Every structure is written in structure tokens, then in C-alpha cells.
Amino acid sequence: NAGVMQNPRHLVRRRGQEARLRCSPMKGHSHVYWYRQLPEEGLKFMVYLQKENIIDESGMPKERFSAEFPKEGPSILRIQQVVRGDSAAYFCASSPMWPGATSYEQYFGPGTRLTVT
Amino acid sequence: KQEVTQIPAALSVPEGENLVLNCSFTDSAIYNLQWFRQDPGKGLTSLLLIQSSQREQTSGRLNASLDKSSGRSTLYIAASQPGDSATYLCAVGGGTASKLTFGTGTRLQVTL
């Protein structure tokens, strides 16, 4: 059972370009979370999604950021018109959801390191 | 708003020592608490998960305890090894399948 997969692992964008980060959850997991780790800071929650639904986006910046988790395919975190302050490591996590699941343990991917030049 | 604090921010110990990492949180209404390890430039590895109804969890040389009423958790590492060197993160979950709130971590170095 492969773990959470994220790609690309490293992404370089110039200011004003778009960044698209992908996350494939663990098999059987239907909850996806995105977190951001700014340089020398802790991890901050951004958004929580289930298939075709955004459940909690309280940590998402109001502009330029969006996320989706379609019925088929990976979850996508999209950043439009990137600025230098968007340079960070973006981590995706997934957790299971089935009848009787109680732990909701989150499993993290290796992250995408975004550098904006 | 939940806030999570980890003390100390950094710790250096000689190989073989037992050590304790501390985590405190401001809102005791948590669902669970996870301890993670993060190596430089890498992702997070889940070490232990404690449900709010539990007092402790053990895995190998690691033991995590939870005192919900006082808003505290500790991670005990026995017989530390150089391979334990990493940043250890504590994170609390506020509800079923909800987001995690992270502390800023304790950077551990185990020296030969």
C-alpha cells in the first residue's frame, strides 16, 4: 500500500506564474488535508477536502489559492499569480473514512517545496 | 483558538540518554493528539496517536502520555540513538476527521 504521494517534489515558479501541486491519498482514504510550512515556522492548516467537497477552508488565504479533490484523480492545490511569500513546503495528508473508523490518524506525504523567484 | 507549545525548542543529549519532550495545548476539548518526526527537508512520519480517552501509547522505545485536563502531553524516548536526531512535532486534532494544530517542534540532536 503506497503512502501519500505528492508531485512535484520541487517546483520553481517566477512571480506571477501559477503553481499546481498534486496529492494522491493513500488507498482507501477519502479525506485530504493541505498544510503549509513557511521557512522557520510551524505547519499551518490550509484546507480539508473530501471527494468533490471542501469541508473546511478556514486556513486558506482569501485570494489566489484554491483546492479541489475531484471524484477521479488527485487533489490539486492551485496558487495563482505566485509571490515570493508563497515560497514554502506544502504538505498533503490523508486519513481514512469508513464505518467504524475511530482514529482518523493523518498520514503525510513528502511535501512539495515551492520556490518563487 | 487552539494553541500548541513545545518545550524545549532544541535539545542536545549524548547517546544512550533517556529524554522527555513536552507539549502543551490551550483547549482541552481535543479529539486526539499525534506525535510526528520530521527530518530536514523531508515529510512527516507519524510516531504515535493518542485518542482523547487514552492516557498513553507505546511503540518500541517511544512512549507518549496525555493529560487532557491539564492540556499536556509528553513524548518519552528511551536509550536515545544518533538516528533519533530530528525535529519532533506535536499536533492536536479538535474533532472527528478535523484539522491538526501543530506546535513549532523540538529539534533533537543525539551525539555520539
Tab-separated table of C-alpha atoms in Angstrom:
chain	number	residue	atom	x	y	z
A	1	ASN	CA	0.000	0.000	0.000
A	2	ALA	CA	1.765	3.097	-1.237
A	3	GLY	CA	1.809	6.081	1.050
A	4	VAL	CA	0.567	9.557	0.304
A	5	MET	CA	2.118	10.762	-2.929
A	6	GLN	CA	2.833	14.339	-3.854
A	7	ASN	CA	4.232	15.789	-7.023
A	8	PRO	CA	6.232	17.558	-7.987
A	9	ARG	CA	8.643	17.325	-5.078
A	10	HIS	CA	10.270	20.601	-6.033
A	11	LEU	CA	8.699	23.394	-8.035
A	12	VAL	CA	10.222	26.681	-9.129
A	13	ARG	CA	7.995	29.449	-10.395
A	14	ARG	CA	8.583	33.060	-11.322
A	15	ARG	CA	6.470	35.748	-9.709
A	16	GLY	CA	3.092	35.959	-11.398
A	17	GLN	CA	3.025	32.372	-12.644
A	18	GLU	CA	0.667	29.652	-11.489
A	19	ALA	CA	1.645	26.707	-9.290
A	20	ARG	CA	-0.279	23.428	-9.271
A	21	LEU	CA	0.506	20.925	-6.548
A	22	ARG	CA	-0.869	17.391	-6.667
A	23	CYS	CA	-1.661	14.931	-3.918
A	24	SER	CA	-2.759	11.318	-4.207
A	25	PRO	CA	-4.057	9.991	-0.870
A	26	MET	CA	-3.381	6.541	0.458
A	27	LYS	CA	-5.568	3.823	-0.988
A	28	GLY	CA	-8.909	3.747	0.748
A	29	HIS	CA	-8.526	7.242	2.219
A	30	SER	CA	-11.152	9.784	1.277
A	31	HIS	CA	-10.092	12.723	3.450
A	32	VAL	CA	-7.340	15.044	2.235
A	33	TYR	CA	-5.728	17.906	4.130
A	34	TRP	CA	-3.269	20.529	2.925
A	35	TYR	CA	-0.776	22.213	5.250
A	36	ARG	CA	1.880	24.837	4.609
A	37	GLN	CA	5.241	25.156	6.337
A	38	LEU	CA	6.864	28.544	5.861
A	39	PRO	CA	10.628	28.819	6.413
A	40	GLU	CA	11.446	28.583	10.113
A	41	GLU	CA	7.756	28.295	11.035
A	42	GLY	CA	5.468	25.504	12.075
A	43	LEU	CA	2.942	23.715	9.913
A	44	LYS	CA	-0.305	25.583	9.388
A	45	PHE	CA	-3.557	24.045	8.235
A	46	MET	CA	-4.919	25.313	4.934
A	47	VAL	CA	-7.861	23.213	3.754
A	48	TYR	CA	-9.676	19.921	4.333
A	49	LEU	CA	-11.473	18.160	1.490
A	50	GLN	CA	-13.447	15.049	0.821
A	51	LYS	CA	-14.265	13.819	-2.663
A	52	GLU	CA	-15.899	16.714	-4.547
A	53	ASN	CA	-16.406	18.712	-1.338
A	54	ILE	CA	-14.484	21.336	0.588
A	55	ILE	CA	-15.178	20.694	4.259
A	56	ASP	CA	-13.019	23.329	5.968
A	57	GLU	CA	-11.073	26.073	4.211
A	58	SER	CA	-10.542	28.282	7.229
A	59	GLY	CA	-6.764	28.323	6.727
A	60	MET	CA	-6.747	29.239	3.048
A	61	PRO	CA	-5.678	32.730	2.033
A	62	LYS	CA	-8.684	34.539	0.648
A	63	GLU	CA	-7.153	35.282	-2.731
A	64	ARG	CA	-5.115	33.353	-5.309
A	65	PHE	CA	-5.391	29.964	-3.528
A	66	SER	CA	-7.858	27.229	-4.388
A	67	ALA	CA	-8.128	23.494	-3.819
A	68	GLU	CA	-10.129	20.644	-5.245
A	69	PHE	CA	-10.480	16.899	-4.802
A	70	PRO	CA	-12.380	15.581	-7.811
A	71	LYS	CA	-14.263	12.300	-7.996
A	72	GLU	CA	-11.435	10.870	-10.060
A	73	GLY	CA	-7.783	11.801	-9.763
A	74	PRO	CA	-5.589	13.554	-7.238
A	75	SER	CA	-6.309	16.537	-5.067
A	76	ILE	CA	-4.934	19.780	-6.506
A	77	LEU	CA	-3.762	22.862	-4.643
A	78	ARG	CA	-3.591	25.762	-7.050
A	79	ILE	CA	-1.823	29.045	-6.428
A	80	GLN	CA	-2.371	31.779	-8.975
A	81	GLN	CA	-0.030	34.705	-9.569
A	82	VAL	CA	2.557	33.457	-7.079
A	83	VAL	CA	4.561	35.882	-4.970
A	84	ARG	CA	7.821	35.364	-3.084
A	85	GLY	CA	5.918	34.961	0.175
A	86	ASP	CA	4.336	31.783	-1.216
A	87	SER	CA	7.728	30.038	-1.084
A	88	ALA	CA	7.218	27.218	1.388
A	89	ALA	CA	6.839	23.480	1.775
A	90	TYR	CA	3.298	22.306	1.095
A	91	PHE	CA	2.285	19.041	2.683
A	92	CYS	CA	-0.692	16.881	1.968
A	93	ALA	CA	-2.126	14.379	4.433
A	94	SER	CA	-4.862	11.797	4.156
A	95	SER	CA	-6.930	9.874	6.651
A	96	PRO	CA	-9.400	7.016	6.334
A	97	MET	CA	-13.141	7.241	6.490
A	98	TRP	CA	-15.098	4.054	6.770
A	99	PRO	CA	-17.821	2.819	9.115
A	100	GLY	CA	-16.217	2.161	12.459
A	101	ALA	CA	-13.088	4.231	11.842
A	102	THR	CA	-12.207	5.960	15.051
A	103	SER	CA	-8.639	7.121	14.920
A	104	TYR	CA	-8.645	9.472	11.918
A	105	GLU	CA	-4.866	9.320	12.018
A	106	GLN	CA	-3.348	11.569	9.391
A	107	TYR	CA	-0.609	10.259	7.120
A	108	PHE	CA	1.604	12.806	5.442
A	109	GLY	CA	3.210	12.931	2.028
A	110	PRO	CA	6.810	14.038	1.387
A	111	GLY	CA	5.761	17.575	0.515
A	112	THR	CA	6.244	19.905	-2.430
A	113	ARG	CA	8.831	22.585	-1.961
A	114	LEU	CA	7.792	25.671	-3.857
A	115	THR	CA	10.348	28.349	-4.629
A	116	VAL	CA	9.185	31.612	-6.157
A	117	THR	CA	11.921	33.608	-7.865
B	1	LYS	CA	-8.435	29.171	19.155
B	2	GLN	CA	-6.193	26.205	19.912
B	3	GLU	CA	-2.531	26.970	20.543
B	4	VAL	CA	0.142	24.310	20.891
B	5	THR	CA	3.502	24.936	22.543
B	6	GLN	CA	6.514	22.664	22.624
B	7	ILE	CA	9.346	22.926	25.096
B	8	PRO	CA	12.284	22.896	24.733
B	9	ALA	CA	12.728	24.298	21.230
B	10	ALA	CA	16.048	22.474	20.912
B	11	LEU	CA	17.754	19.725	22.855
B	12	SER	CA	21.141	18.048	22.593
B	13	VAL	CA	21.859	14.837	24.509
B	14	PRO	CA	24.566	12.174	24.428
B	15	GLU	CA	23.724	8.792	23.013
B	16	GLY	CA	22.054	6.441	25.463
B	17	GLU	CA	20.218	9.044	27.498
B	18	ASN	CA	16.505	8.893	28.177
B	19	LEU	CA	14.699	12.123	27.378
B	20	VAL	CA	11.318	13.785	27.580
B	21	LEU	CA	9.773	16.214	25.119
B	22	ASN	CA	6.875	18.364	26.255
B	23	CYS	CA	3.766	19.583	24.502
B	24	SER	CA	1.018	21.777	25.926
B	25	PHE	CA	-2.256	22.923	24.400
B	26	THR	CA	-4.694	25.610	25.461
B	27	ASP	CA	-8.057	23.991	24.650
B	28	SER	CA	-8.549	20.650	26.396
B	29	ALA	CA	-11.503	19.715	24.149
B	30	ILE	CA	-9.366	17.659	21.794
B	31	TYR	CA	-10.232	14.520	19.858
B	32	ASN	CA	-6.745	13.111	19.525
B	33	LEU	CA	-3.064	14.008	19.634
B	34	GLN	CA	-0.323	12.882	17.279
B	35	TRP	CA	3.440	12.953	17.625
B	36	PHE	CA	5.448	13.210	14.416
B	37	ARG	CA	9.081	13.164	13.438
B	38	GLN	CA	10.420	15.389	10.674
B	39	ASP	CA	13.894	15.020	9.201
B	40	PRO	CA	15.485	18.053	7.489
B	41	GLY	CA	13.939	18.669	4.097
B	42	LYS	CA	11.620	15.685	4.464
B	43	GLY	CA	7.993	14.950	5.212
B	44	LEU	CA	6.393	13.937	8.490
B	45	THR	CA	6.445	10.451	9.928
B	46	SER	CA	3.680	9.628	12.386
B	47	LEU	CA	5.107	8.157	15.578
B	48	LEU	CA	2.171	7.783	17.933
B	49	LEU	CA	-1.504	8.666	18.036
B	50	ILE	CA	-3.358	9.033	21.319
B	51	GLN	CA	-7.127	9.248	21.417
B	52	SER	CA	-8.620	11.696	23.897
B	53	SER	CA	-9.924	8.793	26.001
B	54	GLN	CA	-6.461	7.242	26.313
B	55	ARG	CA	-3.682	8.061	28.763
B	56	GLU	CA	-0.684	6.738	26.864
B	57	GLN	CA	0.596	4.879	23.835
B	58	THR	CA	3.835	2.973	23.366
B	59	SER	CA	5.839	1.986	20.317
B	60	GLY	CA	9.260	0.464	20.814
B	61	ARG	CA	11.464	2.961	22.643
B	62	LEU	CA	8.787	5.666	22.457
B	63	ASN	CA	6.064	6.337	24.992
B	64	ALA	CA	3.588	9.186	24.722
B	65	SER	CA	1.297	10.251	27.521
B	66	LEU	CA	-1.726	12.512	27.513
B	67	ASP	CA	-3.277	14.517	30.334
B	68	LYS	CA	-6.225	16.183	28.683
B	69	SER	CA	-7.434	18.044	31.746
B	70	SER	CA	-4.143	19.851	32.188
B	71	GLY	CA	-3.543	20.267	28.459
B	72	ARG	CA	-0.282	18.360	28.354
B	73	SER	CA	1.412	15.538	26.522
B	74	THR	CA	4.912	14.147	26.824
B	75	LEU	CA	6.980	12.030	24.475
B	76	TYR	CA	9.496	9.835	26.255
B	77	ILE	CA	12.396	8.426	24.236
B	78	ALA	CA	14.379	5.687	25.909
B	79	ALA	CA	18.035	4.945	25.234
B	80	SER	CA	18.421	7.649	22.585
B	81	GLN	CA	20.433	6.953	19.428
B	82	PRO	CA	22.027	9.275	16.841
B	83	GLY	CA	19.344	8.138	14.388
B	84	ASP	CA	16.745	9.759	16.643
B	85	SER	CA	18.102	13.179	15.683
B	86	ALA	CA	15.229	15.061	14.044
B	87	THR	CA	12.525	17.607	14.799
B	88	TYR	CA	9.640	16.236	16.825
B	89	LEU	CA	6.233	17.764	16.309
B	90	CYS	CA	3.140	17.539	18.457
B	91	ALA	CA	-0.268	18.098	16.840
B	92	VAL	CA	-3.779	18.102	18.281
B	93	GLY	CA	-6.999	17.276	16.468
B	94	GLY	CA	-10.101	19.154	17.521
B	95	GLY	CA	-12.784	16.779	16.267
B	96	THR	CA	-13.526	13.739	14.178
B	97	ALA	CA	-11.516	13.947	10.982
B	98	SER	CA	-10.711	17.607	11.598
B	99	LYS	CA	-7.560	19.607	11.045
B	100	LEU	CA	-4.445	19.284	13.156
B	101	THR	CA	-2.961	22.216	15.040
B	102	PHE	CA	0.809	21.876	15.266
B	103	GLY	CA	3.377	23.030	17.755
B	104	THR	CA	6.597	24.554	16.470
B	105	GLY	CA	8.599	21.472	17.340
B	106	THR	CA	11.593	20.366	19.373
B	107	ARG	CA	14.816	19.943	17.443
B	108	LEU	CA	16.648	16.976	18.927
B	109	GLN	CA	20.296	16.145	18.407
B	110	VAL	CA	21.734	12.936	19.823
B	111	THR	CA	25.522	12.995	19.863
B	112	LEU	CA	27.980	10.102	19.889
